[in-house]
């Protein structure tokens, strides 16, 4: 049975008319992204898709289709509504959506020939020019469905890749997205008629003569070779960019700077929370995958220690494996973090499903973060009963609102408590010409007491092993500072 289940109400993803908060910065990237608008009625799209070999993803008016093979009807509808949000983020207008109960996808047309014909009637009646299937289509399934519905057919993977291509800004991000797109395109190349003709080998066309004639290549073979060549070049470029990121990461590790990686489902509010915590000025938009490039911002704990926040790419159910591989270097920021700040949209209808989807992606990149904090964002919109249930289900869970500031202080305190603490406690007398070491102790360690004498600065502090080794020549255990009440050095009160 095929039934229409998608309501247009509540699916719009738009930032028009919204005002950025003070902690979000000037949001210049957002203004740039919205500076170009589509003018309706100017399209010259070919009506017969078989007249072209390569088609750009130009989403305009779309109909969605999903197979319900397992789980509950509510879960299937939630996934279809998420597909609608993805489609609107890509710049399309969702006209309708259909959901079909079926044990397995049809190998020829995904929906089955009868239901595909019903979908064709819906497409014709609504005036749609694209069908988006909620799943990954095999090349034969896409061709079979296109032959029946007579419009472009794409799948969820192509849609997400298109959104990433729109939103990538950095050189590394653009290269990663292009590589993922080519990996997706390679097995799906197709051609018609004369485009499949043989390209002469050698210089046959120029009359090179005997010994120079070869079988040549078909057009599709030639394109595959070009794509593989381009993919190899992109992999080399991405590999060349990796040392820069690793050098920065190694510098933070060398200086014992703890790191907090912000992860979460797309549109859960990661960038908004980063802006609230650090005034980073990262782009904030009510859209899926609004920010892709990782952002690192410094922060300082109440005890004076420095640490960093890293905002990573958003996750989604069934995130294409091509993207996971292409963005592996970016996702490694989360895998190497000391604390994982997992932002969850507490007002969503299925927060547990979003948490599971994030954990699945992190498992693919080998996440080894020791501590995970669940930040239940949008607490001002969530049901109090749902918040209480989620808090009880997770050990380190805090209800926050990046919009109103609710719970931010509690979250910051919990983060600083769970950051790795320096293990080596010592008392040192640092000459005044070694002010660099005094500064590093304040930045990387925890200063228990401090006093200035004629000989230099006396510090009693906890520091990491590397810094403790540098401070060992200045150790003065005889100048131990008494704790409690007024600090004393040696026998002086």
Short mmCIF file of C-alpha atoms in Angstrom, two decimals:
data_model
loop_
_atom_site.label_atom_id
_atom_site.label_comp_id
_atom_site.label_asym_id
_atom_site.label_seq_id
_atom_site.Cartn_x
_atom_site.Cartn_y
_atom_site.Cartn_z
CA UNK A 1 0.00 0.00 0.00
CA UNK A 2 1.30 3.42 -0.91
CA UNK A 3 0.06 6.40 1.09
CA UNK A 4 0.79 10.07 1.29
CA UNK A 5 2.06 10.92 4.74
CA UNK A 6 4.06 14.13 4.41
CA UNK A 7 2.60 17.34 5.71
CA UNK A 8 4.12 20.58 4.54
CA UNK A 9 3.48 22.09 7.94
CA UNK A 10 6.58 22.29 10.10
CA UNK A 11 9.09 21.14 7.48
CA UNK A 12 10.29 24.53 6.26
CA UNK A 13 13.93 25.17 6.98
CA UNK A 14 14.54 28.89 6.56
CA UNK A 15 16.50 31.62 8.25
CA UNK A 16 14.60 34.52 6.69
CA UNK A 17 13.50 37.05 9.24
CA UNK A 18 15.61 35.56 12.02
CA UNK A 19 17.95 37.82 13.99
CA UNK A 20 21.34 36.64 15.22
CA UNK A 21 22.02 36.91 18.94
CA UNK A 22 24.89 39.03 20.25
CA UNK A 23 27.00 35.98 21.07
CA UNK A 24 26.66 34.73 17.48
CA UNK A 25 28.71 37.60 16.03
CA UNK A 26 27.96 39.49 12.82
CA UNK A 27 27.07 36.33 10.83
CA UNK A 28 28.53 37.65 7.57
CA UNK A 29 28.69 34.13 6.12
CA UNK A 30 24.94 33.81 6.55
CA UNK A 31 24.27 37.00 4.59
CA UNK A 32 26.57 35.80 1.81
CA UNK A 33 24.81 32.43 1.60
CA UNK A 34 21.40 34.09 1.23
CA UNK A 35 22.55 36.67 -1.31
CA UNK A 36 21.58 34.58 -4.35
CA UNK A 37 17.93 33.70 -5.03
CA UNK A 38 16.34 31.52 -7.69
CA UNK A 39 14.03 33.25 -10.17
CA UNK A 40 11.10 30.96 -10.98
CA UNK A 41 9.99 30.26 -14.53
CA UNK A 42 13.39 30.57 -16.23
CA UNK A 43 14.34 26.88 -16.27
CA UNK A 44 15.32 25.28 -19.58
CA UNK A 45 15.47 21.77 -18.14
CA UNK A 46 14.99 19.04 -20.76
CA UNK A 47 11.72 17.20 -20.30
CA UNK A 48 13.16 13.89 -21.47
CA UNK A 49 16.01 12.97 -19.13
CA UNK A 50 17.34 10.43 -21.64
CA UNK A 51 18.47 13.29 -23.90
CA UNK A 52 21.39 14.12 -21.61
CA UNK A 53 24.14 11.95 -20.24
CA UNK A 54 25.17 13.99 -17.22
CA UNK A 55 22.68 15.88 -15.13
CA UNK A 56 23.48 18.44 -12.50
CA UNK A 57 21.46 18.26 -9.31
CA UNK A 58 19.10 21.22 -9.79
CA UNK A 59 16.34 20.61 -7.28
CA UNK A 60 13.23 22.71 -7.78
CA UNK A 61 9.91 20.94 -7.11
CA UNK A 62 10.22 17.48 -5.62
CA UNK A 63 8.20 14.48 -4.48
CA UNK A 64 9.64 12.21 -1.79
CA UNK A 65 9.38 8.42 -1.65
CA UNK A 66 10.34 6.00 1.10
CA UNK A 67 10.04 2.27 1.70
CA UNK A 68 8.89 1.16 5.15
CA UNK A 69 10.70 -2.15 5.54
CA UNK A 70 11.20 -2.31 9.32
CA UNK A 71 10.44 -0.43 12.51
CA UNK A 72 7.27 1.48 13.28
CA UNK A 73 5.23 3.74 11.03
CA UNK A 74 6.19 6.71 13.23
CA UNK A 75 9.90 6.02 12.66
CA UNK A 76 9.36 5.78 8.91
CA UNK A 77 7.46 9.08 8.86
CA UNK A 78 10.16 10.77 10.96
CA UNK A 79 12.78 9.70 8.42
CA UNK A 80 10.64 11.02 5.56
CA UNK A 81 10.20 14.38 7.31
CA UNK A 82 13.95 14.56 7.80
CA UNK A 83 14.37 13.94 4.06
CA UNK A 84 11.99 16.87 3.45
CA UNK A 85 14.19 19.10 5.61
CA UNK A 86 17.26 17.97 3.68
CA UNK A 87 15.52 18.70 0.37
CA UNK A 88 14.53 22.20 1.47
CA UNK A 89 18.05 22.86 2.73
CA UNK A 90 19.26 22.00 -0.79
CA UNK A 91 16.95 24.70 -2.16
CA UNK A 92 13.94 22.72 -3.37
CA UNK A 93 10.21 22.93 -2.75
CA UNK A 94 8.66 19.72 -1.40
CA UNK A 95 5.26 19.11 -2.97
CA UNK A 96 4.34 15.67 -1.64
CA UNK A 97 5.66 12.53 -0.03
CA UNK A 98 4.72 8.87 -0.24
CA UNK A 99 5.43 5.95 2.04
CA UNK A 100 5.12 2.31 0.94
CA UNK A 101 5.04 -0.76 3.18
CA UNK A 102 7.25 -3.41 1.57
CA UNK A 103 9.51 -6.18 2.88
CA UNK A 104 12.40 -5.53 0.46
CA UNK A 105 13.17 -2.93 -2.22
CA UNK A 106 12.30 -4.01 -5.74
CA UNK A 107 15.59 -4.73 -7.60
CA UNK A 108 14.30 -3.11 -10.79
CA UNK A 109 12.39 0.01 -9.73
CA UNK A 110 12.88 0.26 -5.93
CA UNK A 111 9.10 0.62 -5.37
CA UNK A 112 7.83 -2.04 -7.75
CA UNK A 113 6.43 -1.34 -11.21
CA UNK A 114 2.81 -0.86 -10.08
CA UNK A 115 3.64 1.55 -7.28
CA UNK A 116 6.17 3.35 -9.48
CA UNK A 117 3.30 3.98 -11.94
CA UNK A 118 1.20 5.42 -9.10
CA UNK A 119 4.14 7.65 -8.18
CA UNK A 120 4.36 8.79 -11.81
CA UNK A 121 0.71 9.89 -11.63
CA UNK A 122 1.40 11.87 -8.44
CA UNK A 123 4.43 13.51 -10.07
CA UNK A 124 2.43 14.47 -13.16
CA UNK A 125 -0.47 15.84 -11.10
CA UNK A 126 1.77 17.92 -8.82
CA UNK A 127 4.07 19.23 -11.56
CA UNK A 128 7.24 17.96 -9.86
CA UNK A 129 10.49 17.69 -11.77
CA UNK A 130 12.43 15.47 -9.34
CA UNK A 131 11.79 12.39 -7.20
CA UNK A 132 13.97 11.86 -4.12
CA UNK A 133 14.09 8.36 -2.63
CA UNK A 134 14.91 7.94 1.05
CA UNK A 135 17.64 5.37 0.65
CA UNK A 136 20.59 4.53 -1.57
CA UNK A 137 19.49 3.47 -5.05
CA UNK A 138 21.42 1.03 -7.21
CA UNK A 139 22.16 2.39 -10.71
CA UNK A 140 19.64 -0.05 -12.24
CA UNK A 141 16.93 0.99 -9.77
CA UNK A 142 17.40 4.65 -10.60
CA UNK A 143 17.25 4.03 -14.33
CA UNK A 144 14.19 1.81 -13.98
CA UNK A 145 12.33 4.34 -11.86
CA UNK A 146 13.27 7.24 -14.16
CA UNK A 147 11.91 5.36 -17.16
CA UNK A 148 8.51 5.16 -15.44
CA UNK A 149 8.14 8.53 -13.70
CA UNK A 150 9.79 10.46 -16.59
CA UNK A 151 11.62 12.92 -14.31
CA UNK A 152 14.99 12.97 -12.53
CA UNK A 153 15.37 10.46 -9.72
CA UNK A 154 18.02 10.86 -7.04
CA UNK A 155 18.57 9.23 -3.67
CA UNK A 156 19.35 10.39 -0.15
CA UNK A 157 23.11 10.05 -0.67
CA UNK A 158 23.14 12.35 -3.72
CA UNK A 159 21.02 14.88 -1.83
CA UNK A 160 23.36 15.03 1.17
CA UNK A 161 26.40 15.27 -1.11
CA UNK A 162 24.78 18.22 -2.90
CA UNK A 163 24.18 20.03 0.40
CA UNK A 164 27.79 19.48 1.40
CA UNK A 165 28.93 20.82 -1.98
CA UNK A 166 26.87 23.99 -1.42
CA UNK A 167 28.12 24.64 2.10
CA UNK A 168 31.82 23.70 1.94
CA UNK A 169 33.99 26.83 2.15
CA UNK A 170 37.58 25.87 2.92
CA UNK A 171 39.93 24.39 0.32
CA UNK A 172 40.14 21.14 2.26
CA UNK A 173 36.37 20.94 2.69
CA UNK A 174 35.74 21.48 -1.02
CA UNK A 175 38.28 18.81 -1.94
CA UNK A 176 36.75 16.34 0.53
CA UNK A 177 33.24 16.89 -0.84
CA UNK A 178 34.36 16.60 -4.48
CA UNK A 179 36.14 13.33 -3.71
CA UNK A 180 32.98 11.95 -2.06
CA UNK A 181 30.87 13.02 -5.05
CA UNK A 182 33.20 11.35 -7.54
CA UNK A 183 33.25 8.12 -5.52
CA UNK A 184 29.45 8.15 -5.63
CA UNK A 185 29.31 9.01 -9.35
CA UNK A 186 31.86 6.49 -10.64
CA UNK A 187 29.66 3.35 -10.56
CA UNK A 188 26.64 5.34 -11.75
CA UNK A 189 27.90 6.71 -15.07
CA UNK A 190 25.57 6.06 -17.98
CA UNK A 191 25.38 6.91 -21.67
CA UNK A 192 23.03 6.61 -24.61
CA UNK A 193 23.33 6.08 -28.34
CA UNK A 194 26.40 7.52 -30.02
CA UNK A 195 27.96 8.53 -26.71
CA UNK A 196 28.84 4.84 -26.26
CA UNK A 197 30.73 4.66 -29.59
CA UNK A 198 34.38 3.64 -29.69
CA UNK A 199 37.08 6.28 -29.51
CA UNK A 200 39.81 5.27 -31.94
CA UNK A 201 43.06 4.18 -30.37
CA UNK A 202 46.45 5.57 -31.42
CA UNK A 203 46.46 7.96 -34.43
CA UNK A 204 44.11 5.97 -36.62
CA UNK A 205 42.01 8.99 -37.56
CA UNK A 206 45.15 10.76 -38.80
CA UNK A 207 46.12 7.84 -41.02
CA UNK A 208 48.94 6.50 -38.87
CA UNK A 209 48.62 3.14 -40.59
CA UNK A 210 49.45 -0.43 -39.70
CA UNK A 211 50.33 -1.18 -36.09
CA UNK A 212 48.69 1.92 -34.63
CA UNK A 213 45.09 0.75 -34.64
CA UNK A 214 43.60 -0.27 -31.32
CA UNK A 215 40.21 -1.05 -29.81
CA UNK A 216 40.02 2.42 -28.29
CA UNK A 217 37.74 3.27 -25.43
CA UNK A 218 34.04 3.77 -25.15
CA UNK A 219 32.96 7.19 -24.00
CA UNK A 220 31.98 5.82 -20.60
CA UNK A 221 35.39 4.14 -20.18
CA UNK A 222 37.09 7.40 -21.02
CA UNK A 223 35.02 9.25 -18.43
CA UNK A 224 35.74 6.62 -15.81
CA UNK A 225 39.45 7.00 -16.41
CA UNK A 226 39.21 10.77 -16.10
CA UNK A 227 37.25 10.45 -12.87
CA UNK A 228 39.80 8.03 -11.40
CA UNK A 229 42.60 10.42 -12.37
CA UNK A 230 40.80 13.31 -10.68
CA UNK A 231 40.13 11.21 -7.56
CA UNK A 232 43.81 10.32 -7.31
CA UNK A 233 44.74 13.99 -7.54
CA UNK A 234 42.20 14.94 -4.85
CA UNK A 235 43.51 12.24 -2.52
CA UNK A 236 47.03 13.62 -2.94
CA UNK A 237 45.80 17.16 -2.21
CA UNK A 238 43.92 16.07 0.91
CA UNK A 239 46.94 14.07 2.08
CA UNK A 240 49.11 17.17 1.58
CA UNK A 241 46.71 19.24 3.74
CA UNK A 242 46.65 16.68 6.53
CA UNK A 243 50.11 17.50 8.02
CA UNK A 244 49.03 21.08 8.73
CA UNK A 245 46.07 19.92 10.82
CA UNK A 246 48.20 17.26 12.52
CA UNK A 247 50.92 19.81 13.31
CA UNK A 248 48.40 22.07 15.03
CA UNK A 249 46.97 19.11 16.91
CA UNK A 250 50.46 17.94 17.91
CA UNK A 251 51.28 21.45 19.14
CA UNK A 252 48.24 21.42 21.41
CA UNK A 253 49.20 17.96 22.70
CA UNK A 254 52.81 19.05 23.22
CA UNK A 255 51.65 22.03 25.24
CA UNK A 256 49.22 19.78 27.13
CA UNK A 257 46.21 21.85 26.07
CA UNK A 258 43.05 19.80 26.79
CA UNK A 259 40.48 19.66 24.00
CA UNK A 260 36.69 19.47 23.93
CA UNK A 261 35.11 18.26 20.65
CA UNK A 262 31.53 19.34 19.96
CA UNK A 263 29.62 16.65 18.06
CA UNK A 264 25.97 16.01 17.42
CA UNK A 265 23.18 15.52 14.94
CA UNK A 266 22.85 18.17 12.27
CA UNK A 267 20.83 21.22 13.32
CA UNK A 268 21.06 20.25 17.01
CA UNK A 269 22.63 23.64 17.80
CA UNK A 270 26.37 22.88 17.94
CA UNK A 271 27.48 26.18 16.40
CA UNK A 272 25.03 28.16 18.55
CA UNK A 273 26.37 26.48 21.68
CA UNK A 274 29.98 27.15 20.61
CA UNK A 275 29.12 30.82 20.11
CA UNK A 276 27.47 30.94 23.54
CA UNK A 277 30.51 29.32 25.22
CA UNK A 278 33.28 31.21 23.39
CA UNK A 279 31.72 34.05 21.31
CA UNK A 280 33.25 32.31 18.28
CA UNK A 281 31.04 34.07 15.72
CA UNK A 282 30.43 30.81 13.79
CA UNK A 283 27.66 30.81 11.18
CA UNK A 284 24.28 30.01 12.76
CA UNK A 285 21.37 29.09 10.51
CA UNK A 286 18.22 27.03 10.96
CA UNK A 287 19.30 24.59 8.26
CA UNK A 288 20.82 21.13 8.08
CA UNK A 289 24.61 21.01 7.65
CA UNK A 290 24.87 24.82 7.84
CA UNK A 291 28.54 24.57 8.86
CA UNK A 292 31.00 21.94 7.62
CA UNK A 293 34.49 23.29 8.24
CA UNK A 294 35.81 22.59 11.77
CA UNK A 295 36.29 25.61 14.03
CA UNK A 296 38.75 25.64 16.95
CA UNK A 297 38.36 28.26 19.68
CA UNK A 298 40.32 28.77 22.90
CA UNK A 299 38.71 28.96 26.33
CA UNK A 300 39.98 29.42 29.87
CA UNK A 301 38.82 27.50 32.91
CA UNK A 302 38.04 29.15 36.23
CA UNK A 303 41.36 27.87 37.65
CA UNK A 304 43.30 29.55 34.80
CA UNK A 305 43.96 26.51 32.59
CA UNK A 306 43.57 26.94 28.84
CA UNK A 307 41.65 24.44 26.72
CA UNK A 308 40.03 24.36 23.27
CA UNK A 309 36.58 23.78 21.78
CA UNK A 310 36.36 22.18 18.31
CA UNK A 311 33.11 22.34 16.35
CA UNK A 312 32.87 19.37 13.95
CA UNK A 313 30.62 18.48 11.01
CA UNK A 314 27.05 17.50 11.86
CA UNK A 315 25.87 13.90 11.60
CA UNK A 316 22.69 12.38 10.19
CA UNK A 317 21.13 8.94 9.96
CA UNK A 318 22.78 6.84 7.26
CA UNK A 319 25.51 9.42 6.65
CA UNK A 320 27.02 8.39 3.29
CA UNK A 321 30.13 6.30 3.80
CA UNK A 322 31.82 8.36 1.08
CA UNK A 323 31.55 11.41 3.34
CA UNK A 324 32.78 9.53 6.40
CA UNK A 325 35.90 8.52 4.48
CA UNK A 326 36.42 11.94 2.89
CA UNK A 327 35.97 13.80 6.19
CA UNK A 328 37.97 11.29 8.24
CA UNK A 329 40.72 13.83 8.97
CA UNK A 330 38.10 16.27 10.26
CA UNK A 331 36.29 13.65 12.34
CA UNK A 332 39.60 12.64 13.92
CA UNK A 333 39.35 15.90 15.89
CA UNK A 334 36.51 14.27 17.79
CA UNK A 335 38.28 10.92 18.08
CA UNK A 336 41.35 12.52 19.75
CA UNK A 337 39.48 14.87 22.09
CA UNK A 338 39.80 14.63 25.88
CA UNK A 339 36.09 15.40 26.37
CA UNK A 340 33.27 14.81 23.89
CA UNK A 341 30.49 17.41 24.12
CA UNK A 342 27.55 15.68 22.45
CA UNK A 343 24.83 18.20 21.62
CA UNK A 344 21.32 16.74 21.37
CA UNK A 345 18.13 18.46 20.23
CA UNK A 346 15.99 17.68 23.27
CA UNK A 347 12.88 19.05 21.54
CA UNK A 348 13.15 16.52 18.68
CA UNK A 349 10.63 13.70 18.46
CA UNK A 350 13.36 11.03 18.51
CA UNK A 351 16.44 12.25 20.45
CA UNK A 352 17.53 8.69 21.27
CA UNK A 353 17.67 7.84 17.57
CA UNK A 354 19.84 10.89 16.91
CA UNK A 355 22.20 9.94 19.74
CA UNK A 356 22.53 6.41 18.30
CA UNK A 357 23.25 7.80 14.81
CA UNK A 358 26.08 9.98 16.17
CA UNK A 359 27.58 7.07 18.08
CA UNK A 360 27.50 4.90 14.92
CA UNK A 361 29.52 7.47 12.94
CA UNK A 362 32.01 8.01 15.78
CA UNK A 363 32.55 4.26 15.99
CA UNK A 364 33.57 4.27 12.30
CA UNK A 365 36.41 6.73 12.94
CA UNK A 366 37.60 4.99 16.11
CA UNK A 367 36.43 7.46 18.76
CA UNK A 368 38.50 7.05 21.91
CA UNK A 369 37.34 10.07 23.90
CA UNK A 370 37.34 9.15 27.56
CA UNK A 371 34.40 11.26 28.73
CA UNK A 372 31.13 12.17 27.01
CA UNK A 373 28.87 14.99 28.12
CA UNK A 374 25.31 15.06 26.77
CA UNK A 375 24.16 18.68 26.31
CA UNK A 376 20.37 18.57 25.99
CA UNK A 377 20.00 21.70 23.89
CA UNK A 378 16.76 23.61 23.19
CA UNK A 379 15.60 22.88 26.73
CA UNK A 380 13.31 25.91 26.51
CA UNK A 381 11.30 24.09 23.80
CA UNK A 382 11.50 20.52 25.11
CA UNK A 383 8.96 18.64 27.19
CA UNK A 384 10.10 18.61 30.88
CA UNK A 385 9.27 14.90 31.10
CA UNK A 386 11.50 14.13 28.10
CA UNK A 387 14.31 16.19 29.63
CA UNK A 388 14.04 14.30 32.91
CA UNK A 389 14.05 10.94 31.10
CA UNK A 390 17.14 11.84 29.08
CA UNK A 391 18.99 13.15 32.14
CA UNK A 392 18.35 9.89 33.97
CA UNK A 393 19.43 7.81 30.96
CA UNK A 394 22.89 9.41 30.66
CA UNK A 395 25.50 9.87 33.36
CA UNK A 396 26.76 13.33 32.39
CA UNK A 397 23.71 15.13 30.99
CA UNK A 398 22.91 18.83 31.31
CA UNK A 399 19.81 20.65 30.05
CA UNK A 400 20.84 23.85 28.25
CA UNK A 401 19.51 26.41 25.81
CA UNK A 402 21.99 28.12 23.50
CA UNK A 403 19.29 30.66 22.65
CA UNK A 404 18.38 31.78 26.19
CA UNK A 405 21.59 30.85 28.03
CA UNK A 406 19.81 28.43 30.38
CA UNK A 407 22.18 25.87 31.91
CA UNK A 408 25.32 27.28 30.24
CA UNK A 409 27.05 27.94 33.57
CA UNK A 410 26.32 24.40 34.79
CA UNK A 411 27.61 22.96 31.50
CA UNK A 412 30.82 25.00 31.65
CA UNK A 413 31.46 23.87 35.25
CA UNK A 414 30.94 20.20 34.32
CA UNK A 415 33.30 20.50 31.32
CA UNK A 416 36.05 21.99 33.48
CA UNK A 417 35.57 19.30 36.13
CA UNK A 418 35.94 16.51 33.56
CA UNK A 419 38.96 17.95 31.77
CA UNK A 420 42.12 15.92 32.50
CA UNK A 421 43.83 17.22 35.61
CA UNK A 422 47.64 17.65 35.87
CA UNK A 423 49.14 14.80 37.91
CA UNK A 424 52.49 16.18 39.15
CA UNK A 425 52.42 18.52 42.17
CA UNK A 426 55.60 20.50 42.90
CA UNK A 427 56.93 23.72 44.40
CA UNK A 428 59.38 25.75 42.33
CA UNK A 429 61.32 29.01 42.63
CA UNK A 430 61.43 30.59 39.17
CA UNK A 431 63.81 33.51 38.52
CA UNK A 432 62.11 36.61 37.15
CA UNK A 433 63.87 36.18 33.80
CA UNK A 434 61.91 32.89 33.37
CA UNK A 435 58.54 34.53 33.13
CA UNK A 436 57.80 32.21 30.19
CA UNK A 437 57.69 29.26 32.59
CA UNK A 438 55.42 31.14 34.99
CA UNK A 439 53.05 31.82 32.11
CA UNK A 440 53.05 28.18 31.00
CA UNK A 441 52.32 26.96 34.52
CA UNK A 442 49.28 29.25 34.62
CA UNK A 443 48.11 28.19 31.14
CA UNK A 444 48.74 24.44 31.36
CA UNK A 445 48.60 23.62 35.04
CA UNK A 446 46.68 24.43 38.19
CA UNK A 447 48.35 27.02 40.43
CA UNK A 448 47.67 26.28 44.09
CA UNK A 449 49.62 29.19 45.59
CA UNK A 450 51.90 31.93 44.30
CA UNK A 451 54.22 34.44 46.01
CA UNK A 452 56.85 36.86 44.76
CA UNK A 453 60.21 37.00 46.59
CA UNK A 454 63.41 38.86 45.89
CA UNK A 455 64.90 35.76 44.25
CA UNK A 456 61.90 35.11 42.00
CA UNK A 457 58.37 33.70 41.91
CA UNK A 458 57.46 30.76 44.14
CA UNK A 459 54.73 28.55 42.70
CA UNK A 460 53.06 25.52 44.15
CA UNK A 461 51.19 23.90 41.27
CA UNK A 462 50.01 20.74 39.57
CA UNK A 463 51.38 20.27 36.05
CA UNK A 464 51.66 17.60 33.37
CA UNK A 465 54.71 15.37 32.99
CA UNK A 466 56.39 17.29 30.16
CA UNK A 467 56.23 20.62 31.97
CA UNK A 468 57.23 18.98 35.26
CA UNK A 469 60.46 17.79 33.59
CA UNK A 470 61.29 21.36 32.52
CA UNK A 471 60.54 22.72 36.00
CA UNK A 472 62.55 20.09 37.89
CA UNK A 473 65.82 22.16 37.98
CA UNK A 474 63.89 24.92 39.82
CA UNK A 475 62.22 22.63 42.38
CA UNK A 476 62.37 23.91 46.00
CA UNK A 477 60.59 21.40 48.29
CA UNK A 478 61.94 23.30 51.34
CA UNK A 479 59.71 26.24 50.35
CA UNK A 480 56.47 24.28 50.60
CA UNK A 481 53.46 26.55 50.96
CA UNK A 482 51.06 25.76 53.76
CA UNK A 483 47.47 25.13 52.68
CA UNK A 484 44.40 26.44 54.41
CA UNK A 485 43.99 29.88 55.79
CA UNK A 486 46.64 32.43 54.76
CA UNK A 487 49.36 31.07 52.48
CA UNK A 488 52.89 30.82 53.97
CA UNK A 489 56.23 30.11 52.29
CA UNK A 490 58.79 28.22 54.31
CA UNK A 491 58.66 29.61 57.83
CA UNK A 492 57.31 33.02 56.85
CA UNK A 493 53.77 33.90 57.80
#
